[in-house]
C-alpha cells in the first residue's frame, strides 16, 4: 500500500526539460532539481519513450542524491497490437535500470492505455505477471498505469487487475466535463475504488498558462498576485484523492512559480471556482484545439508535419483574429511540412492521447492560417 503522505503534492515530470539546441541544458535542470528537492519535492516521473529523459535523470538526480530520498516513476510502452515477449520486456526493463542507475523503481506504469486493444496487448505480453515478479524481486515498489481511455475501459482494467495501486489520469479544469477526456468520470471511478490518483496535464500542455488576454484579465482581477498557471494547479490540488500532480516544467521560472503555488497551499475558494467557470465558458467560445504538445503524433507522420506547432498557431489566430505575425510564422514552415501536406493516413489520430480529429483540424488550420481577413 502506498503511503500517500510521503509523496509531495507537486510532481516533477521529466518530459519537457529545457534544452540548448538538441542537447539537454543539464546545468539548468540540476538547478531545477535542487530547488524542487529543497522545497520538499520528491516525486520524479520519466518514461522510456521520453527521448533521453531516463538517461538525463541519472545525471541530474540519481547520481547526486541518496536513492531513498526521492521517488522515481517510469513506464513500459508496448505498441498496440505488437506484444512483447518476456525476454524483450526483460531487456527493456534492464535498459531502464541501466540508463537511470536507479537500482529499483518506486512506481512502474503500463504506459498510455487508450483502448481495450492496447490494454490486451499488455495482457498478451504477460506484462502484469512480469511486473509482479519484479515486485517480488524488489525492483518495483508500486504498480499502476497511465490512462487515456474511457470510463468503461478504466472499470474493466481495474476489475481485471485488482492489484493496481494507483492510476495516472488527465485532469484539468478545461477537461473536467469533457466527453472525450472524461476527467470527471475517471476521477469518480478512482475515488469510489479508493485508488490514489496521479494527475497529468494539469495545465493541458501549457494551454491553461497561455490564455487569451480576456481570460488573463479575469484571473488577474480576481487574484492579482497569483500566476495564470497557478489557477490550473490549485483547481486540481483542491480535489480529494490526488496523490501528486505532475508538471513538465521547462525552466526555472516555471519551477519557482509552481513551488510558490504549493507553498502553504490554499484550496480554491467558492469565488475561485466561480471564476474558473467563467473562464471555461469563454475558453470554449473561441473553440481552441485542445492539443497538449506531447508530440507523439510527429514520430509516425510520413510528412513530419509539426502538428503541435500548427495547432498552437491556429489557437493564436482564433484568440486574436487578424494577427498577421501568426501567419508570418506559419508561412515560414516549409510547404512539404505544413498543414496542407497532410496525406490523411491518420497514423497521428491512432496515437493521439487527446483523441483529436487531427486530419480535419489540419484542414481547418490550413484555411485559417492562410486566409486574408
CSV table of C-alpha atoms in Angstrom, one decimal:
chain,number,residue,atom,x,y,z
A,1,UNK,CA,0.0,0.0,0.0
A,2,UNK,CA,1.2,3.5,-0.9
A,3,UNK,CA,1.7,6.0,2.0
A,4,UNK,CA,0.5,9.0,0.1
A,5,UNK,CA,1.6,11.3,2.9
A,6,UNK,CA,5.2,10.6,1.8
A,7,UNK,CA,4.6,11.9,-1.7
A,8,UNK,CA,4.9,15.6,-2.5
A,9,UNK,CA,1.8,17.2,-4.0
A,10,UNK,CA,3.8,18.7,-6.8
A,11,UNK,CA,5.5,16.1,-9.0
A,12,UNK,CA,8.3,16.8,-11.4
A,13,UNK,CA,7.5,15.5,-14.9
A,14,UNK,CA,10.7,15.0,-16.8
A,15,UNK,CA,9.1,15.1,-20.3
A,16,UNK,CA,9.6,18.8,-21.3
A,17,UNK,CA,13.1,19.5,-19.9
A,18,UNK,CA,15.0,22.6,-21.1
A,19,UNK,CA,17.4,22.2,-24.0
A,20,UNK,CA,20.2,24.1,-25.6
A,21,UNK,CA,19.8,23.2,-29.2
A,22,UNK,CA,19.3,19.5,-29.4
A,23,UNK,CA,21.0,18.8,-26.0
A,24,UNK,CA,19.6,18.9,-22.5
A,25,UNK,CA,20.5,22.0,-20.5
A,26,UNK,CA,22.0,19.9,-17.8
A,27,UNK,CA,23.1,22.8,-15.5
A,28,UNK,CA,19.6,24.4,-15.6
A,29,UNK,CA,18.0,21.0,-14.9
A,30,UNK,CA,20.3,20.5,-11.9
A,31,UNK,CA,19.2,23.8,-10.6
A,32,UNK,CA,15.6,22.9,-11.0
A,33,UNK,CA,16.0,19.6,-9.3
A,34,UNK,CA,17.9,21.2,-6.4
A,35,UNK,CA,15.2,23.9,-5.9
A,36,UNK,CA,12.4,21.3,-6.1
A,37,UNK,CA,14.0,19.0,-3.6
A,38,UNK,CA,15.0,21.8,-1.3
A,39,UNK,CA,11.3,22.9,-1.2
A,40,UNK,CA,10.2,19.3,-0.2
A,41,UNK,CA,9.5,17.8,-3.6
A,42,UNK,CA,10.3,14.2,-4.1
A,43,UNK,CA,8.3,12.7,-7.0
A,44,UNK,CA,10.0,12.4,-10.4
A,45,UNK,CA,8.3,11.0,-13.5
A,46,UNK,CA,10.1,9.8,-16.6
A,47,UNK,CA,9.5,7.2,-19.3
A,48,UNK,CA,11.4,5.1,-21.8
A,49,UNK,CA,9.9,7.0,-24.8
A,50,UNK,CA,10.6,10.4,-23.4
A,51,UNK,CA,13.8,10.7,-25.5
A,52,UNK,CA,16.8,11.0,-23.3
A,53,UNK,CA,14.8,11.6,-20.2
A,54,UNK,CA,15.7,8.4,-18.3
A,55,UNK,CA,19.4,8.9,-19.0
A,56,UNK,CA,19.5,12.6,-18.0
A,57,UNK,CA,17.6,11.7,-14.8
A,58,UNK,CA,20.7,9.8,-13.7
A,59,UNK,CA,23.0,12.8,-14.3
A,60,UNK,CA,20.8,15.5,-12.7
A,61,UNK,CA,19.2,13.5,-9.9
A,62,UNK,CA,20.1,9.8,-9.2
A,63,UNK,CA,23.8,10.3,-9.1
A,64,UNK,CA,23.5,13.3,-6.9
A,65,UNK,CA,21.0,12.4,-4.2
A,66,UNK,CA,20.6,9.3,-1.9
A,67,UNK,CA,18.3,6.8,-3.5
A,68,UNK,CA,15.8,6.7,-0.6
A,69,UNK,CA,15.4,10.5,-0.7
A,70,UNK,CA,13.1,10.6,-3.7
A,71,UNK,CA,10.5,8.6,-5.6
A,72,UNK,CA,11.1,7.6,-9.2
A,73,UNK,CA,8.4,6.6,-11.7
A,74,UNK,CA,8.9,5.2,-15.1
A,75,UNK,CA,6.8,3.3,-17.6
A,76,UNK,CA,6.8,0.4,-20.2
A,77,UNK,CA,5.3,1.2,-23.6
A,78,UNK,CA,4.1,-1.6,-25.7
A,79,UNK,CA,2.7,-0.6,-29.2
A,80,UNK,CA,-0.9,-1.6,-29.7
A,81,UNK,CA,-1.1,-5.0,-31.4
A,82,UNK,CA,2.6,-5.7,-31.1
A,83,UNK,CA,3.0,-7.7,-27.9
A,84,UNK,CA,6.5,-8.2,-26.4
A,85,UNK,CA,8.0,-11.5,-25.2
A,86,UNK,CA,9.1,-11.9,-21.7
A,87,UNK,CA,12.7,-11.7,-22.9
A,88,UNK,CA,12.0,-8.4,-24.7
A,89,UNK,CA,10.4,-6.9,-21.6
A,90,UNK,CA,13.4,-8.1,-19.6
A,91,UNK,CA,15.8,-6.3,-22.0
A,92,UNK,CA,13.6,-3.2,-21.9
A,93,UNK,CA,13.4,-3.1,-18.1
A,94,UNK,CA,17.1,-3.8,-17.6
A,95,UNK,CA,17.9,-1.0,-20.0
A,96,UNK,CA,15.8,1.4,-17.9
A,97,UNK,CA,17.6,0.3,-14.8
A,98,UNK,CA,21.0,0.8,-16.5
A,99,UNK,CA,20.1,4.2,-18.0
A,100,UNK,CA,18.8,5.6,-14.8
A,101,UNK,CA,21.1,3.9,-12.4
A,102,UNK,CA,18.2,3.7,-10.0
A,103,UNK,CA,18.5,0.1,-8.7
A,104,UNK,CA,14.7,0.0,-8.4
A,105,UNK,CA,11.7,2.0,-9.4
A,106,UNK,CA,9.2,3.3,-6.8
A,107,UNK,CA,6.4,3.5,-9.3
A,108,UNK,CA,6.2,1.5,-12.5
A,109,UNK,CA,3.4,2.0,-15.1
A,110,UNK,CA,1.7,0.5,-18.0
A,111,UNK,CA,2.1,3.4,-20.4
A,112,UNK,CA,-0.6,5.4,-22.1
A,113,UNK,CA,-3.5,2.9,-22.4
A,114,UNK,CA,-6.2,4.4,-24.6
A,115,UNK,CA,-8.2,1.4,-25.9
A,116,UNK,CA,-9.0,-2.1,-25.0
A,117,UNK,CA,-6.8,-3.4,-27.8
A,118,UNK,CA,-3.9,-1.5,-26.3
A,119,UNK,CA,-4.7,-3.0,-22.9
A,120,UNK,CA,-5.0,-6.5,-24.3
A,121,UNK,CA,-1.6,-6.1,-25.9
A,122,UNK,CA,-0.1,-5.7,-22.4
A,123,UNK,CA,-2.1,-8.7,-21.3
A,124,UNK,CA,-0.9,-10.8,-24.2
A,125,UNK,CA,2.7,-9.8,-23.4
A,126,UNK,CA,2.4,-11.1,-19.8
A,127,UNK,CA,3.1,-7.6,-18.6
A,128,UNK,CA,1.2,-8.0,-15.3
A,129,UNK,CA,3.0,-11.2,-14.4
A,130,UNK,CA,6.3,-9.6,-15.3
A,131,UNK,CA,5.6,-6.7,-13.0
A,132,UNK,CA,4.5,-9.0,-10.2
A,133,UNK,CA,7.8,-10.8,-10.5
A,134,UNK,CA,9.8,-7.6,-10.5
A,135,UNK,CA,8.0,-6.5,-7.3
A,136,UNK,CA,8.9,-9.8,-5.7
A,137,UNK,CA,12.5,-9.2,-6.7
A,138,UNK,CA,12.4,-5.8,-5.1
A,139,UNK,CA,12.9,-3.9,-8.4
A,140,UNK,CA,9.5,-2.3,-8.4
A,141,UNK,CA,7.7,-0.9,-5.3
A,142,UNK,CA,4.3,0.1,-6.6
A,143,UNK,CA,2.5,-0.7,-9.9
A,144,UNK,CA,-0.2,1.2,-11.8
A,145,UNK,CA,-0.8,2.7,-15.2
A,146,UNK,CA,-1.3,5.9,-17.1
A,147,UNK,CA,-4.6,6.1,-18.9
A,148,UNK,CA,-6.2,7.9,-21.8
A,149,UNK,CA,-9.3,5.8,-22.3
A,150,UNK,CA,-13.0,6.0,-21.4
A,151,UNK,CA,-14.8,5.1,-18.1
A,152,UNK,CA,-15.8,1.7,-19.3
A,153,UNK,CA,-12.3,0.7,-20.1
A,154,UNK,CA,-11.0,2.0,-16.7
A,155,UNK,CA,-13.5,-0.1,-14.9
A,156,UNK,CA,-12.6,-3.1,-17.0
A,157,UNK,CA,-8.9,-2.8,-16.2
A,158,UNK,CA,-9.4,-2.2,-12.5
A,159,UNK,CA,-11.8,-5.2,-12.3
A,160,UNK,CA,-9.3,-7.5,-14.1
A,161,UNK,CA,-6.2,-6.0,-12.4
A,162,UNK,CA,-7.2,-5.6,-8.7
A,163,UNK,CA,-3.5,-5.4,-7.7
A,164,UNK,CA,-3.4,-1.9,-9.2
A,165,UNK,CA,-2.1,0.5,-6.6
A,166,UNK,CA,-2.6,3.9,-8.4
A,167,UNK,CA,-3.8,5.4,-11.6
A,168,UNK,CA,-2.4,8.3,-13.6
A,169,UNK,CA,-5.2,10.3,-15.4
A,170,UNK,CA,-5.6,13.6,-17.1
A,171,UNK,CA,-7.4,16.2,-15.0
A,172,UNK,CA,-7.6,19.9,-15.5
A,173,UNK,CA,-10.4,22.4,-15.5
A,174,UNK,CA,-10.7,22.6,-19.3
A,175,UNK,CA,-11.3,18.8,-19.5
A,176,UNK,CA,-13.4,18.3,-16.3
A,177,UNK,CA,-16.7,17.9,-18.2
A,178,UNK,CA,-15.1,16.7,-21.5
A,179,UNK,CA,-16.9,13.8,-23.3
A,180,UNK,CA,-13.6,12.9,-24.9
A,181,UNK,CA,-11.1,13.0,-22.0
A,182,UNK,CA,-13.6,12.1,-19.3
A,183,UNK,CA,-11.7,13.7,-16.4
A,184,UNK,CA,-14.7,13.9,-14.0
A,185,UNK,CA,-15.9,10.3,-14.7
A,186,UNK,CA,-12.4,8.8,-14.4
A,187,UNK,CA,-11.8,10.8,-11.2
A,188,UNK,CA,-15.1,9.5,-9.7
A,189,UNK,CA,-14.3,5.9,-10.5
A,190,UNK,CA,-10.8,6.2,-8.9
A,191,UNK,CA,-12.3,7.8,-5.8
A,192,UNK,CA,-15.0,5.1,-5.5
A,193,UNK,CA,-12.4,2.4,-5.6
A,194,UNK,CA,-10.1,4.3,-3.1
A,195,UNK,CA,-7.2,4.3,-5.7
A,196,UNK,CA,-4.7,7.1,-5.3
A,197,UNK,CA,-4.6,9.5,-8.3
A,198,UNK,CA,-1.6,10.9,-10.1
A,199,UNK,CA,-2.7,13.8,-12.2
A,200,UNK,CA,-1.1,14.5,-15.6
A,201,UNK,CA,-1.7,17.5,-17.9
A,202,UNK,CA,-3.0,19.8,-15.1
A,203,UNK,CA,-2.2,22.8,-17.3
A,204,UNK,CA,-3.0,20.9,-20.5
A,205,UNK,CA,0.4,21.2,-22.1
A,206,UNK,CA,0.6,24.9,-21.3
A,207,UNK,CA,-2.8,25.9,-22.7
A,208,UNK,CA,-4.1,26.9,-19.3
A,209,UNK,CA,-1.0,29.0,-18.7
A,210,UNK,CA,-1.1,30.8,-22.0
A,211,UNK,CA,-4.7,32.1,-22.1
A,212,UNK,CA,-6.3,34.9,-24.1
A,213,UNK,CA,-6.0,38.5,-22.9
A,214,UNK,CA,-9.7,38.4,-21.9
A,215,UNK,CA,-9.2,35.4,-19.6
A,216,UNK,CA,-6.0,36.7,-18.2
A,217,UNK,CA,-7.8,39.9,-17.3
A,218,UNK,CA,-10.5,38.0,-15.4
A,219,UNK,CA,-8.0,35.9,-13.5
A,220,UNK,CA,-5.7,38.8,-12.6
A,221,UNK,CA,-8.7,40.9,-11.4
A,222,UNK,CA,-9.8,38.0,-9.1
A,223,UNK,CA,-6.3,37.5,-7.7
A,224,UNK,CA,-3.7,40.0,-8.9
A,225,UNK,CA,-0.7,38.2,-7.1
A,226,UNK,CA,-1.4,34.7,-8.5
A,227,UNK,CA,0.0,33.5,-11.8
A,228,UNK,CA,-2.2,32.3,-14.6
A,229,UNK,CA,-0.8,28.7,-14.3
A,230,UNK,CA,-1.4,28.6,-10.5
A,231,UNK,CA,-5.2,28.6,-11.1
A,232,UNK,CA,-4.9,25.3,-13.0
A,233,UNK,CA,-2.8,23.7,-10.3
A,234,UNK,CA,-5.0,25.0,-7.5
A,235,UNK,CA,-8.1,23.6,-9.2
A,236,UNK,CA,-6.6,20.1,-9.4
A,237,UNK,CA,-4.9,20.2,-6.0
A,238,UNK,CA,-8.2,21.1,-4.4
A,239,UNK,CA,-9.6,17.7,-5.3
A,240,UNK,CA,-9.6,14.9,-2.7
A,241,UNK,CA,-7.7,11.7,-3.5
A,242,UNK,CA,-5.0,13.4,-5.6
A,243,UNK,CA,-1.6,11.9,-4.5
A,244,UNK,CA,0.6,14.1,-6.7
A,245,UNK,CA,0.2,16.5,-9.7
A,246,UNK,CA,2.8,16.2,-12.5
A,247,UNK,CA,4.2,19.3,-14.1
A,248,UNK,CA,6.5,19.1,-17.1
A,249,UNK,CA,8.5,22.2,-16.1
A,250,UNK,CA,10.8,23.6,-18.8
A,251,UNK,CA,12.7,26.3,-17.0
A,252,UNK,CA,13.5,27.8,-13.5
A,253,UNK,CA,10.7,30.4,-13.9
A,254,UNK,CA,8.1,27.7,-14.2
A,255,UNK,CA,9.7,25.8,-11.3
A,256,UNK,CA,9.7,28.8,-9.0
A,257,UNK,CA,6.1,29.7,-9.9
A,258,UNK,CA,4.9,26.2,-9.1
A,259,UNK,CA,6.8,25.9,-5.9
A,260,UNK,CA,5.2,29.2,-4.9
A,261,UNK,CA,1.8,27.8,-5.7
A,262,UNK,CA,2.3,24.8,-3.4
A,263,UNK,CA,4.0,26.6,-0.6
A,264,UNK,CA,1.3,27.0,2.2
A,265,UNK,CA,-1.2,25.7,-0.3
A,266,UNK,CA,-4.8,27.0,-0.1
A,267,UNK,CA,-7.6,25.3,-2.0
A,268,UNK,CA,-9.7,27.3,-4.4
A,269,UNK,CA,-12.5,29.2,-2.6
A,270,UNK,CA,-16.1,29.3,-3.8
A,271,UNK,CA,-15.4,32.6,-5.6
A,272,UNK,CA,-12.3,31.0,-7.2
A,273,UNK,CA,-14.4,28.1,-8.5
A,274,UNK,CA,-16.9,30.6,-10.0
A,275,UNK,CA,-14.1,32.4,-11.7
A,276,UNK,CA,-12.9,29.2,-13.3
A,277,UNK,CA,-16.5,28.5,-14.5
A,278,UNK,CA,-16.4,31.9,-16.3
A,279,UNK,CA,-13.0,31.1,-17.8
A,280,UNK,CA,-14.3,27.8,-19.2
A,281,UNK,CA,-17.3,29.5,-20.7
A,282,UNK,CA,-15.1,32.0,-22.5
A,283,UNK,CA,-12.4,29.4,-23.5
A,284,UNK,CA,-14.8,27.1,-25.3
A,285,UNK,CA,-16.4,30.1,-27.0
A,286,UNK,CA,-13.1,30.5,-29.0
A,287,UNK,CA,-13.1,26.8,-30.0
A,288,UNK,CA,-9.5,26.1,-29.1
A,289,UNK,CA,-7.7,23.0,-30.4
A,290,UNK,CA,-7.0,21.1,-27.1
A,291,UNK,CA,-3.6,19.8,-28.1
A,292,UNK,CA,-1.1,19.3,-25.2
A,293,UNK,CA,2.0,19.3,-27.4
A,294,UNK,CA,3.1,15.8,-26.3
A,295,UNK,CA,4.5,15.4,-29.9
A,296,UNK,CA,3.6,11.6,-30.1
A,297,UNK,CA,1.9,12.4,-33.4
A,298,UNK,CA,5.0,13.6,-35.2
A,299,UNK,CA,7.1,10.4,-34.7
A,300,UNK,CA,5.0,8.3,-37.1
A,301,UNK,CA,4.0,11.1,-39.5
A,302,UNK,CA,5.3,10.3,-43.0
A,303,UNK,CA,5.4,14.0,-43.8
A,304,UNK,CA,6.9,15.0,-40.5
A,305,UNK,CA,4.3,17.7,-40.0
A,306,UNK,CA,4.9,19.7,-36.8
A,307,UNK,CA,1.2,19.2,-35.7
A,308,UNK,CA,1.5,20.8,-32.2
A,309,UNK,CA,3.2,23.9,-33.6
A,310,UNK,CA,0.5,24.3,-36.3
A,311,UNK,CA,-2.3,23.8,-33.7
A,312,UNK,CA,-0.6,26.4,-31.4
A,313,UNK,CA,-0.6,28.9,-34.3
A,314,UNK,CA,-4.2,28.1,-35.0
A,315,UNK,CA,-5.2,28.7,-31.4
A,316,UNK,CA,-3.4,32.0,-31.6
A,317,UNK,CA,-5.3,33.1,-34.7
A,318,UNK,CA,-8.6,32.1,-33.1
A,319,UNK,CA,-7.9,34.1,-30.0
A,320,UNK,CA,-6.7,37.1,-31.9
A,321,UNK,CA,-8.2,37.1,-35.5
A,322,UNK,CA,-6.2,39.2,-37.9
A,323,UNK,CA,-2.8,38.7,-36.1
A,324,UNK,CA,-0.6,38.9,-39.2
A,325,UNK,CA,2.5,37.8,-37.2
A,326,UNK,CA,1.0,34.4,-36.6
A,327,UNK,CA,0.5,34.0,-40.3
A,328,UNK,CA,4.1,35.0,-40.9
A,329,UNK,CA,5.3,32.3,-38.5
A,330,UNK,CA,3.1,29.8,-40.4
A,331,UNK,CA,4.5,30.9,-43.8
A,332,UNK,CA,8.0,30.0,-42.5
A,333,UNK,CA,7.1,26.3,-42.3
A,334,UNK,CA,8.2,24.5,-45.4
A,335,UNK,CA,5.3,23.6,-47.8
A,336,UNK,CA,6.3,19.9,-47.5
A,337,UNK,CA,5.7,20.0,-43.7
A,338,UNK,CA,2.8,22.5,-43.4
A,339,UNK,CA,-0.9,21.6,-42.7
A,340,UNK,CA,-1.7,21.2,-46.4
A,341,UNK,CA,0.9,18.5,-46.7
A,342,UNK,CA,-1.2,16.0,-44.7
A,343,UNK,CA,-1.9,12.8,-46.8
A,344,UNK,CA,-4.7,11.7,-44.4
A,345,UNK,CA,-3.1,8.5,-43.4
A,346,UNK,CA,-4.4,9.1,-39.8
A,347,UNK,CA,-1.5,7.5,-38.1
A,348,UNK,CA,-1.4,10.5,-35.8
A,349,UNK,CA,-5.0,10.0,-34.8
A,350,UNK,CA,-4.4,6.5,-33.7
A,351,UNK,CA,-1.7,7.6,-31.2
A,352,UNK,CA,-3.1,10.9,-30.0
A,353,UNK,CA,-3.8,10.7,-26.2
A,354,UNK,CA,-6.4,13.5,-26.6
A,355,UNK,CA,-8.3,11.7,-29.3
A,356,UNK,CA,-8.3,14.7,-31.6
A,357,UNK,CA,-9.6,14.5,-35.2
A,358,UNK,CA,-6.2,15.7,-36.3
A,359,UNK,CA,-6.7,15.4,-40.1
A,360,UNK,CA,-9.9,17.5,-40.0
A,361,UNK,CA,-8.2,20.0,-37.7
A,362,UNK,CA,-5.2,20.3,-40.1
A,363,UNK,CA,-7.6,21.2,-42.9
A,364,UNK,CA,-9.1,23.9,-40.8
A,365,UNK,CA,-5.7,25.2,-39.8
A,366,UNK,CA,-4.6,25.3,-43.5
A,367,UNK,CA,-7.5,27.6,-44.2
A,368,UNK,CA,-7.4,29.8,-41.1
A,369,UNK,CA,-3.7,30.4,-41.2
A,370,UNK,CA,-3.6,31.5,-44.9
A,371,UNK,CA,-6.8,33.3,-45.5
A,372,UNK,CA,-6.9,37.1,-45.8
A,373,UNK,CA,-9.1,38.9,-43.2
